[in-house]
PDB file of N, CA, C and O in Angstrom:
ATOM      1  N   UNK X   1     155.934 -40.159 -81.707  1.00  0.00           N
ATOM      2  CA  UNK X   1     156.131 -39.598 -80.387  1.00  0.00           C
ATOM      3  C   UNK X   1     154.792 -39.407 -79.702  1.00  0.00           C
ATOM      4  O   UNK X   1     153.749 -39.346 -80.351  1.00  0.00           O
ATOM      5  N   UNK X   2     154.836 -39.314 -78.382  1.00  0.00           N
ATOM      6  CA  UNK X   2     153.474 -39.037 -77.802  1.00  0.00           C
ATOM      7  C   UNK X   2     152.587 -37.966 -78.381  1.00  0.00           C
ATOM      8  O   UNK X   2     152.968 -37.053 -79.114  1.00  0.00           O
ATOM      9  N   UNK X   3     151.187 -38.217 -77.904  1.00  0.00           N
ATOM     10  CA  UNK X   3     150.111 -37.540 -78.602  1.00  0.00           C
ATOM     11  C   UNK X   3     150.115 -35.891 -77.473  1.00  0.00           C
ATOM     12  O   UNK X   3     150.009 -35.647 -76.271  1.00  0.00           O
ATOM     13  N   UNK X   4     150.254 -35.304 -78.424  1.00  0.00           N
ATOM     14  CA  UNK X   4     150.294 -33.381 -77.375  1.00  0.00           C
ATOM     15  C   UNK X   4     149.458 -32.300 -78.365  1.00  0.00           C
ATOM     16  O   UNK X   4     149.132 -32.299 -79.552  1.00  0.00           O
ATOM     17  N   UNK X   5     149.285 -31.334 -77.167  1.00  0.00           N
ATOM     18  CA  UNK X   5     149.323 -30.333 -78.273  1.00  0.00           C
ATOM     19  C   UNK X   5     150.547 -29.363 -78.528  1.00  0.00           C
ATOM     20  O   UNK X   5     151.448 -29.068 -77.742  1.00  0.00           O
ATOM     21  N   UNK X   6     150.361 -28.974 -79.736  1.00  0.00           N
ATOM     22  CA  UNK X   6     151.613 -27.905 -79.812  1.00  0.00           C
ATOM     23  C   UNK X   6     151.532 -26.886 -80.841  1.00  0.00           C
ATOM     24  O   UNK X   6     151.601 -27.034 -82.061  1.00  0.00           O
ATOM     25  N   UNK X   7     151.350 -25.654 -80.048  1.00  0.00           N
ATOM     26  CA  UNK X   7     151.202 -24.465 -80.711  1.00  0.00           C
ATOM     27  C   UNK X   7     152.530 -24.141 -81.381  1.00  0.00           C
ATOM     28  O   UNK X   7     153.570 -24.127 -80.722  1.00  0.00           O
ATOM     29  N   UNK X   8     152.499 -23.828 -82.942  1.00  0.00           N
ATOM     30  CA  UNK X   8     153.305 -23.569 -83.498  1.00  0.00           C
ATOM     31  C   UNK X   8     153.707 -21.569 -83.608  1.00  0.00           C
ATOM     32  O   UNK X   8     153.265 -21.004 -84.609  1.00  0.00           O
ATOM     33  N   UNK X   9     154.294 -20.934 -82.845  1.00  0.00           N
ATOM     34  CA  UNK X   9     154.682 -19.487 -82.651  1.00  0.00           C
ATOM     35  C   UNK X   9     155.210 -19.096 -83.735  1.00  0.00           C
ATOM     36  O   UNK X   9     154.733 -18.080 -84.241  1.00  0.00           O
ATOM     37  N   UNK X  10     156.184 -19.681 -84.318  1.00  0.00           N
ATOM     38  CA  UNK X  10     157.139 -19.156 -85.030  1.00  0.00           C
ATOM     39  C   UNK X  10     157.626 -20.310 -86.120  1.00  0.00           C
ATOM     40  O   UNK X  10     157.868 -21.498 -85.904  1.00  0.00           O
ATOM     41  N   UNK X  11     157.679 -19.662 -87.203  1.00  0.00           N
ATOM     42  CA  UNK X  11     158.325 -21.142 -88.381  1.00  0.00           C
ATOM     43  C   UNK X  11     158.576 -20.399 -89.387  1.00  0.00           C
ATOM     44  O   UNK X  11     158.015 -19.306 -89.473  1.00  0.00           O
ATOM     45  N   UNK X  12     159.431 -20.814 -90.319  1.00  0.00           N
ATOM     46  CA  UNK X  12     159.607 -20.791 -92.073  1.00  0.00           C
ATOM     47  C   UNK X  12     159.787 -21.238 -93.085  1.00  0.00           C
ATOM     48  O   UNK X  12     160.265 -22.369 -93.177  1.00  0.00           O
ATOM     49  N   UNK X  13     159.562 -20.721 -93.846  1.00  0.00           N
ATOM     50  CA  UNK X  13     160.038 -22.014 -94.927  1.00  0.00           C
ATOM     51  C   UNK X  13     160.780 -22.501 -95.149  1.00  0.00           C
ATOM     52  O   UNK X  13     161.760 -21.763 -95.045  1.00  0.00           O
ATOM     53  N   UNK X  14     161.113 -23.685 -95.525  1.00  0.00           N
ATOM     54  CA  UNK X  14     162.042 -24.584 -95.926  1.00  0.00           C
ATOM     55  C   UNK X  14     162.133 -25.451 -97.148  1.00  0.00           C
ATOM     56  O   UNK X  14     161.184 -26.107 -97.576  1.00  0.00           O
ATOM     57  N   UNK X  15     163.364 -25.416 -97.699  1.00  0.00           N
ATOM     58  CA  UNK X  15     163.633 -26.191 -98.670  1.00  0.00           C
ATOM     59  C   UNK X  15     163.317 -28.042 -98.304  1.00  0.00           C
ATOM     60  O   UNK X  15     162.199 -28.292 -98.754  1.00  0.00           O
ATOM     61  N   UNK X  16     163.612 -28.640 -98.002  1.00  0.00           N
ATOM     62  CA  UNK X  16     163.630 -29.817 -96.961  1.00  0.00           C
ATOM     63  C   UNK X  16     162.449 -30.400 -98.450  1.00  0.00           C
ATOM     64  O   UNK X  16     161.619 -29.802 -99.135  1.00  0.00           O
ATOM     65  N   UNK X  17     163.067 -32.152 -98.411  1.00  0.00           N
ATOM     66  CA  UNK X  17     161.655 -32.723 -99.409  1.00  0.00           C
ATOM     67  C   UNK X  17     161.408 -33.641 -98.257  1.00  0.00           C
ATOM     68  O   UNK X  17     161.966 -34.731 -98.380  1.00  0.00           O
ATOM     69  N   UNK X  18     160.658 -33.457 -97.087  1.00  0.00           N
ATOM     70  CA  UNK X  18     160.050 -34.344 -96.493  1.00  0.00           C
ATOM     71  C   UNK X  18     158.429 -34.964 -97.116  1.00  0.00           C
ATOM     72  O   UNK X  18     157.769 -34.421 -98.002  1.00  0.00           O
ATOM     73  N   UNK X  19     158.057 -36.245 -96.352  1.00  0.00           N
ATOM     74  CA  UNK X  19     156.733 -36.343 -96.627  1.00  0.00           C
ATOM     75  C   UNK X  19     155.879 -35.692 -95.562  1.00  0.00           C
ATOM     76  O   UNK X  19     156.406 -35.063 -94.645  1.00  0.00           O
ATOM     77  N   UNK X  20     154.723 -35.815 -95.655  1.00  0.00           N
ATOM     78  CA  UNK X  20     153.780 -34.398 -95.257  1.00  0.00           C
ATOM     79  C   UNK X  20     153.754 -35.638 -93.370  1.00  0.00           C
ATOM     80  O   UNK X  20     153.686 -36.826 -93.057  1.00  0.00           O
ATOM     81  N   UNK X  21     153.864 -34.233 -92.684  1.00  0.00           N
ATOM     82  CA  UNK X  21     153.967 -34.597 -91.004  1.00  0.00           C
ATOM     83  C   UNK X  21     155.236 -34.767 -90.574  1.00  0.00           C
ATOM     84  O   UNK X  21     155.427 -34.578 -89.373  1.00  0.00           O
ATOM     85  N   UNK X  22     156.494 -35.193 -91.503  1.00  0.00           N
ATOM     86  CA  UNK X  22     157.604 -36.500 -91.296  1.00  0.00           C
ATOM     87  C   UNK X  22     158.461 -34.749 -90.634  1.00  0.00           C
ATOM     88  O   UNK X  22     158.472 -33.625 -91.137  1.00  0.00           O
ATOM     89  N   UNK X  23     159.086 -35.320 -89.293  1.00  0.00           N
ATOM     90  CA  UNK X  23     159.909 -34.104 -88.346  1.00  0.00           C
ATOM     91  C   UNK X  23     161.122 -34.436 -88.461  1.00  0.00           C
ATOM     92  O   UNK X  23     161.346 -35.639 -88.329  1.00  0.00           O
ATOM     93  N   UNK X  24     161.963 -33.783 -88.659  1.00  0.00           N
ATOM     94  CA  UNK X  24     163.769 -34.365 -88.611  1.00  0.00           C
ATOM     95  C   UNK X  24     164.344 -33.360 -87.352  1.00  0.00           C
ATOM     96  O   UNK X  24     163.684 -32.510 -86.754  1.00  0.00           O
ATOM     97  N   UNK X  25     165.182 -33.570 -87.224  1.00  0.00           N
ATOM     98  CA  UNK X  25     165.623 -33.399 -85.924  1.00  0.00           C
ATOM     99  C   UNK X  25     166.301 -31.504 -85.822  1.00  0.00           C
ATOM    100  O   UNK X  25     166.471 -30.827 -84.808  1.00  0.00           O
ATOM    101  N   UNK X  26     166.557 -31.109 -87.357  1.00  0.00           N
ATOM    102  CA  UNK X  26     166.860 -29.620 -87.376  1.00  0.00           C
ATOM    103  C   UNK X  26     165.585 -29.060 -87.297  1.00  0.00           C
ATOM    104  O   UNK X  26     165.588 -27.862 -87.580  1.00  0.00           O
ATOM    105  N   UNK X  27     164.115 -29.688 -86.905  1.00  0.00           N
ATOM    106  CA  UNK X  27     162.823 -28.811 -86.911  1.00  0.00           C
ATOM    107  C   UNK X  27     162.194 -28.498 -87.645  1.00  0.00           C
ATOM    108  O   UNK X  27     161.219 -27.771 -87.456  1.00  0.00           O
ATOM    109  N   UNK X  28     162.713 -29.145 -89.172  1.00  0.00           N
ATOM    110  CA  UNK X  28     161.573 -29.208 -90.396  1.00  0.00           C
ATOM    111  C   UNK X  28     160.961 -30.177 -90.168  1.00  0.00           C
ATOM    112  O   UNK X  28     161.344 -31.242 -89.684  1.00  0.00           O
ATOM    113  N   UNK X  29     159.652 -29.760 -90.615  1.00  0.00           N
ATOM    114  CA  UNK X  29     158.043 -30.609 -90.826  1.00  0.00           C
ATOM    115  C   UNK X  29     157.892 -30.289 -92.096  1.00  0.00           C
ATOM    116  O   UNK X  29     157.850 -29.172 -92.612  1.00  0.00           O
ATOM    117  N   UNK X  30     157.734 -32.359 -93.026  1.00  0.00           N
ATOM    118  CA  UNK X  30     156.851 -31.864 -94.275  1.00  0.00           C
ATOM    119  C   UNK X  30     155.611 -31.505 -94.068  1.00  0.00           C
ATOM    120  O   UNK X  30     154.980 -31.841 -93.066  1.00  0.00           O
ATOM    121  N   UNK X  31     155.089 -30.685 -95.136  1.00  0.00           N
ATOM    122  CA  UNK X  31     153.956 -30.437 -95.693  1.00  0.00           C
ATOM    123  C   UNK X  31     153.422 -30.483 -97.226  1.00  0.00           C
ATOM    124  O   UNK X  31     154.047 -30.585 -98.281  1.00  0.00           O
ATOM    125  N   UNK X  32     152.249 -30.387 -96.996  1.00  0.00           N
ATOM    126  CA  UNK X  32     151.191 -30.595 -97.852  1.00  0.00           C
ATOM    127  C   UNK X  32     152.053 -29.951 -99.256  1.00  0.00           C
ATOM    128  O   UNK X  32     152.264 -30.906-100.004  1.00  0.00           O
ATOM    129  N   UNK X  33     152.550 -28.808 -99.784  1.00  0.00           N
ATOM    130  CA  UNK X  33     153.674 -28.245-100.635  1.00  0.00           C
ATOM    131  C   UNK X  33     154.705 -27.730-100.071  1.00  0.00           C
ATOM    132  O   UNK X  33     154.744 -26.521 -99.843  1.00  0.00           O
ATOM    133  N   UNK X  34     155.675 -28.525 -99.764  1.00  0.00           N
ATOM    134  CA  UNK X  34     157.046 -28.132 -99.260  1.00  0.00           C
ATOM    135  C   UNK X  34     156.835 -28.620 -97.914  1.00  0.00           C
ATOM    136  O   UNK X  34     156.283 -29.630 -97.476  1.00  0.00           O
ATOM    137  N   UNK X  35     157.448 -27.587 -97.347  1.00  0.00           N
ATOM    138  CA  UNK X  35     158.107 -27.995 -95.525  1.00  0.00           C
ATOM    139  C   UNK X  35     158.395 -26.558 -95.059  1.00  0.00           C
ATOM    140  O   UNK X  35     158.718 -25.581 -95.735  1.00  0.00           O
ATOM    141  N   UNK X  36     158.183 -26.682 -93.629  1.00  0.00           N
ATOM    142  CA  UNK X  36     158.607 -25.437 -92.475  1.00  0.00           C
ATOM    143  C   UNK X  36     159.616 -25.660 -91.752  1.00  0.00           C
ATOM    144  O   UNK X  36     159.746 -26.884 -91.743  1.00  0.00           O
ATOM    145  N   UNK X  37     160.230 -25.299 -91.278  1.00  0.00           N
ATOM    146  CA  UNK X  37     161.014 -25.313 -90.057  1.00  0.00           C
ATOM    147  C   UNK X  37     160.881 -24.453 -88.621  1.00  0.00           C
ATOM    148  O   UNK X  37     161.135 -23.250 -88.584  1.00  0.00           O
ATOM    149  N   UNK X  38     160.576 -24.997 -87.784  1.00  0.00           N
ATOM    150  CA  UNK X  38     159.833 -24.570 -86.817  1.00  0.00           C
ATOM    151  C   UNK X  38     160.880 -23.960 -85.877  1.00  0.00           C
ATOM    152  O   UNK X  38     161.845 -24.665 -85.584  1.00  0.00           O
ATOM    153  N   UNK X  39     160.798 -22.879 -85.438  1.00  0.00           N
ATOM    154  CA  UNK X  39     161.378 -21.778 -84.738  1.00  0.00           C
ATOM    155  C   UNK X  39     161.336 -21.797 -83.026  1.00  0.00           C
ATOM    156  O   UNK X  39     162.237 -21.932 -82.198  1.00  0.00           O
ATOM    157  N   UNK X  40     159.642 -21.569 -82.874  1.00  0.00           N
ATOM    158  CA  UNK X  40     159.582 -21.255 -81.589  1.00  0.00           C
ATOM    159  C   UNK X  40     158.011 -22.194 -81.726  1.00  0.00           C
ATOM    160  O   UNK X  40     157.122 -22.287 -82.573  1.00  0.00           O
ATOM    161  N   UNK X  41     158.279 -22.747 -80.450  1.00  0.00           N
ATOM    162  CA  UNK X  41     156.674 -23.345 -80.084  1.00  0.00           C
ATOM    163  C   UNK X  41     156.358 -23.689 -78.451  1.00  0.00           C
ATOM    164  O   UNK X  41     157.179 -23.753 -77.535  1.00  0.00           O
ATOM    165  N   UNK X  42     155.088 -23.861 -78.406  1.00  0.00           N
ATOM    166  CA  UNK X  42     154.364 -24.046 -77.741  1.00  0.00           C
ATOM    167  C   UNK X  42     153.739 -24.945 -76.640  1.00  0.00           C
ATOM    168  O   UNK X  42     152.642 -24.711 -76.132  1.00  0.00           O
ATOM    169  N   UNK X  43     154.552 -26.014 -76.312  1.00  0.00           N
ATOM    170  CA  UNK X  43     153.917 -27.187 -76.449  1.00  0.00           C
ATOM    171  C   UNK X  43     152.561 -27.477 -74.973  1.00  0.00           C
ATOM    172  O   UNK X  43     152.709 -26.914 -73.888  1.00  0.00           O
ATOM    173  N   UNK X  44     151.986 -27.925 -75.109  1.00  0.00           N
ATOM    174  CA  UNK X  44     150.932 -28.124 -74.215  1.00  0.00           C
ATOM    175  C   UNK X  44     151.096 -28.144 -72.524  1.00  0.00           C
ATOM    176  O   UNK X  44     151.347 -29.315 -72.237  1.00  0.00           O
ATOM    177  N   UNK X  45     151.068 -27.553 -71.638  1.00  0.00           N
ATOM    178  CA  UNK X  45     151.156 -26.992 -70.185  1.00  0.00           C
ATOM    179  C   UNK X  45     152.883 -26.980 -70.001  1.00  0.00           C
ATOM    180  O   UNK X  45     153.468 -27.489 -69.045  1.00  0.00           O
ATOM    181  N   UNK X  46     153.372 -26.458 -70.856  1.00  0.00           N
ATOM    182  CA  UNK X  46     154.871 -25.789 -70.970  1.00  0.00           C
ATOM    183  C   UNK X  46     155.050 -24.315 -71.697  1.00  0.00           C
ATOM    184  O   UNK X  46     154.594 -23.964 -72.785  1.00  0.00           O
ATOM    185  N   UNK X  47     155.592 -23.806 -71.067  1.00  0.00           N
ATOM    186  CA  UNK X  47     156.411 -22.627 -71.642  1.00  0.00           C
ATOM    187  C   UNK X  47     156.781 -22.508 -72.760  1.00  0.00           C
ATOM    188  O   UNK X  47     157.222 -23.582 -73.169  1.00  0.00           O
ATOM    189  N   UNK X  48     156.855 -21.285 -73.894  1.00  0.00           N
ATOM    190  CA  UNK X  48     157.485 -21.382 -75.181  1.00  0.00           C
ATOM    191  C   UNK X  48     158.663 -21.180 -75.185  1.00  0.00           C
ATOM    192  O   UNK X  48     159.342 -20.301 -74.655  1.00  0.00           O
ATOM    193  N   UNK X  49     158.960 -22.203 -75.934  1.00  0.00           N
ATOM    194  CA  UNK X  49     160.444 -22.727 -76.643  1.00  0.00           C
ATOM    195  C   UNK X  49     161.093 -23.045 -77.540  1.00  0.00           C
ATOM    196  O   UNK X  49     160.674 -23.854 -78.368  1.00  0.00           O
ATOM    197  N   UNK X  50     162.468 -22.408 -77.619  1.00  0.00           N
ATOM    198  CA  UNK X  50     162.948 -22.890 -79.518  1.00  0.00           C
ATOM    199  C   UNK X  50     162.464 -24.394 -79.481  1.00  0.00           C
ATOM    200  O   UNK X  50     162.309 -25.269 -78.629  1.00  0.00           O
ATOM    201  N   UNK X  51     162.302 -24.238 -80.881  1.00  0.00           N
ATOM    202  CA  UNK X  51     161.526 -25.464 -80.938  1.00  0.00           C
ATOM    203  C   UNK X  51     163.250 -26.838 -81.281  1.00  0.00           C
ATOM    204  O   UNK X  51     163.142 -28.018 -81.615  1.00  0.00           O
ATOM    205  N   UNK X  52     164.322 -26.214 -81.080  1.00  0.00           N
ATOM    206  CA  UNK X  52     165.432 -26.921 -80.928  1.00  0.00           C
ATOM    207  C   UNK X  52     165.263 -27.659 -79.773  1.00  0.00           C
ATOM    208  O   UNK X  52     164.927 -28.843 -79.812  1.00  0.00           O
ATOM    209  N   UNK X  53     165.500 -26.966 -78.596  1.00  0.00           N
ATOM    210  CA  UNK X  53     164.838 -27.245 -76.844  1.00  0.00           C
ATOM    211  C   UNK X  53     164.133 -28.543 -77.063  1.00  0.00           C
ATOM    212  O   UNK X  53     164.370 -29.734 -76.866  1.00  0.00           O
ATOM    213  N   UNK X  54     162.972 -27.669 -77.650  1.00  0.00           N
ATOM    214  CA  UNK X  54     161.675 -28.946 -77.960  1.00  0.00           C
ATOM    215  C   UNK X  54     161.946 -30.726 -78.676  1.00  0.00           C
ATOM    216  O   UNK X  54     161.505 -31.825 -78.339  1.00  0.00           O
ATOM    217  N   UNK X  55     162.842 -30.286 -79.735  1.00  0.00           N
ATOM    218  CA  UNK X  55     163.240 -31.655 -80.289  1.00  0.00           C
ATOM    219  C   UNK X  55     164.362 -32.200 -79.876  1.00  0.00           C
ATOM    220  O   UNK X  55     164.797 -33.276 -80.287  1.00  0.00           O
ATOM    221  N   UNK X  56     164.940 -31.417 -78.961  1.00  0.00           N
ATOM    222  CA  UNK X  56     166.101 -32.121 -78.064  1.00  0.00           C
ATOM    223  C   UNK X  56     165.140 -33.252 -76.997  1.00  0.00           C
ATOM    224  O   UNK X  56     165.202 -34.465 -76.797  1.00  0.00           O
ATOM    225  N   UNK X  57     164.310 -32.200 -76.498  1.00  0.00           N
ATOM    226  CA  UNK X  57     164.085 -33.437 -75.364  1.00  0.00           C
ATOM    227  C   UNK X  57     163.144 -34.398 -75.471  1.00  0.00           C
ATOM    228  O   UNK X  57     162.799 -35.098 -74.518  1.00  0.00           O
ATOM    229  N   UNK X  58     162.475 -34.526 -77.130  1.00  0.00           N
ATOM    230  CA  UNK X  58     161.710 -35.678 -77.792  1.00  0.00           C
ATOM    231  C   UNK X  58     162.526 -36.664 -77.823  1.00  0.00           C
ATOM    232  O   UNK X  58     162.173 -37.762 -77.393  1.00  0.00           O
ATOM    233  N   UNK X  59     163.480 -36.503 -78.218  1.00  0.00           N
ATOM    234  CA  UNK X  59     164.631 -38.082 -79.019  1.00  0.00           C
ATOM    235  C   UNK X  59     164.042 -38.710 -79.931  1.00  0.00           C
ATOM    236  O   UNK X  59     163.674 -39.876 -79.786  1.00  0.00           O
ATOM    237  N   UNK X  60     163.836 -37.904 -81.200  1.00  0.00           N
ATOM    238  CA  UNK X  60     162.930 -38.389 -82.108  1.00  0.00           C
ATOM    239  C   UNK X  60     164.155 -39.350 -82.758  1.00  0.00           C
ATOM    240  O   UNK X  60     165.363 -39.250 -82.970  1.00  0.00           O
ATOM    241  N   UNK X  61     162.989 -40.428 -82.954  1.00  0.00           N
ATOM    242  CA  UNK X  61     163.737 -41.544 -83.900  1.00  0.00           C
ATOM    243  C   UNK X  61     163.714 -41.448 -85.396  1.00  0.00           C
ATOM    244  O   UNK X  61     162.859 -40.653 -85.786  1.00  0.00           O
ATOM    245  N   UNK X  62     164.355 -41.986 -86.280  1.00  0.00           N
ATOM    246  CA  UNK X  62     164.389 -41.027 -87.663  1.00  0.00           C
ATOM    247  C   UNK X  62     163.158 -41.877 -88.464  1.00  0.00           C
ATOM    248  O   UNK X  62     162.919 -43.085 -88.456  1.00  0.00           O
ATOM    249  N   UNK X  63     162.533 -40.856 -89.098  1.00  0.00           N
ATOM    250  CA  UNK X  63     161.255 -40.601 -90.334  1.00  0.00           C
ATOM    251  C   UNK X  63     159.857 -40.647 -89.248  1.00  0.00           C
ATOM    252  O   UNK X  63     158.740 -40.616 -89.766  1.00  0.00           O
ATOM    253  N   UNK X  64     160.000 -40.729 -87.607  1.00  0.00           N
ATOM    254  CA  UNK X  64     158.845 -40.013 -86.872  1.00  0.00           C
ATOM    255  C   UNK X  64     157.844 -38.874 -87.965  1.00  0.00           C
ATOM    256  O   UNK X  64     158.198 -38.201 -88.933  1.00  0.00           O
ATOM    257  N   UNK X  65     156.431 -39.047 -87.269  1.00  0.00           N
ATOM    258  CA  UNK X  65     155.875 -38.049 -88.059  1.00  0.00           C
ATOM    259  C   UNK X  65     154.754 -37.692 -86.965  1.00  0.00           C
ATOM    260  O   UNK X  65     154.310 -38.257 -85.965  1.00  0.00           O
ATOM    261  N   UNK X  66     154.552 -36.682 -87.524  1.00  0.00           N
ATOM    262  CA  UNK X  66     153.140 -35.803 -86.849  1.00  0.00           C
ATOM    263  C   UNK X  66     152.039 -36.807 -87.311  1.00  0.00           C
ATOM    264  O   UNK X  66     152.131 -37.457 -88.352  1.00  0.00           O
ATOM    265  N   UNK X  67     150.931 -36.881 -86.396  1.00  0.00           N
ATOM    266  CA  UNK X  67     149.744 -37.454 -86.453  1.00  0.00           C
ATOM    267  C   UNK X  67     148.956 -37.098 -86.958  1.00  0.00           C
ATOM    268  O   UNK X  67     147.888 -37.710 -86.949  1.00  0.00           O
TER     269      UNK X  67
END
């Protein structure tokens, strides 16, 4: 997906075995040991938002990953 910034507000842990960056569409991000699921964020000259909002209006295609 395009290159942004995005402040992460709010997240938790998650069970999820992603690979590290890889986003699925319920808002888990793997990581480095395990995965988060991202709550509320930030994204760059926008307002904070469930980060649901947020991956609604990406249209992420499946195994997308963070950069």
């Amino acid at each position: 997906f395009p290159v942004t910034i995005l402040v992460i507000l709010d997240a938790e842990r998650s069970n999820s075995s992603l690979e590290v960056g890889q986003i699925n569409d319920a808002g888990e991000v793997g990581c480095g040991v395990g995965a988060i699921k991202l709550l509320t964020v930030l994204p760059a000259g926008k307002k904070a938002m469930s980060a649901k909002d947020w991956i609604n209006g990406l249209k992420l295609q499946a195994g997308e990953k963070f950069e």
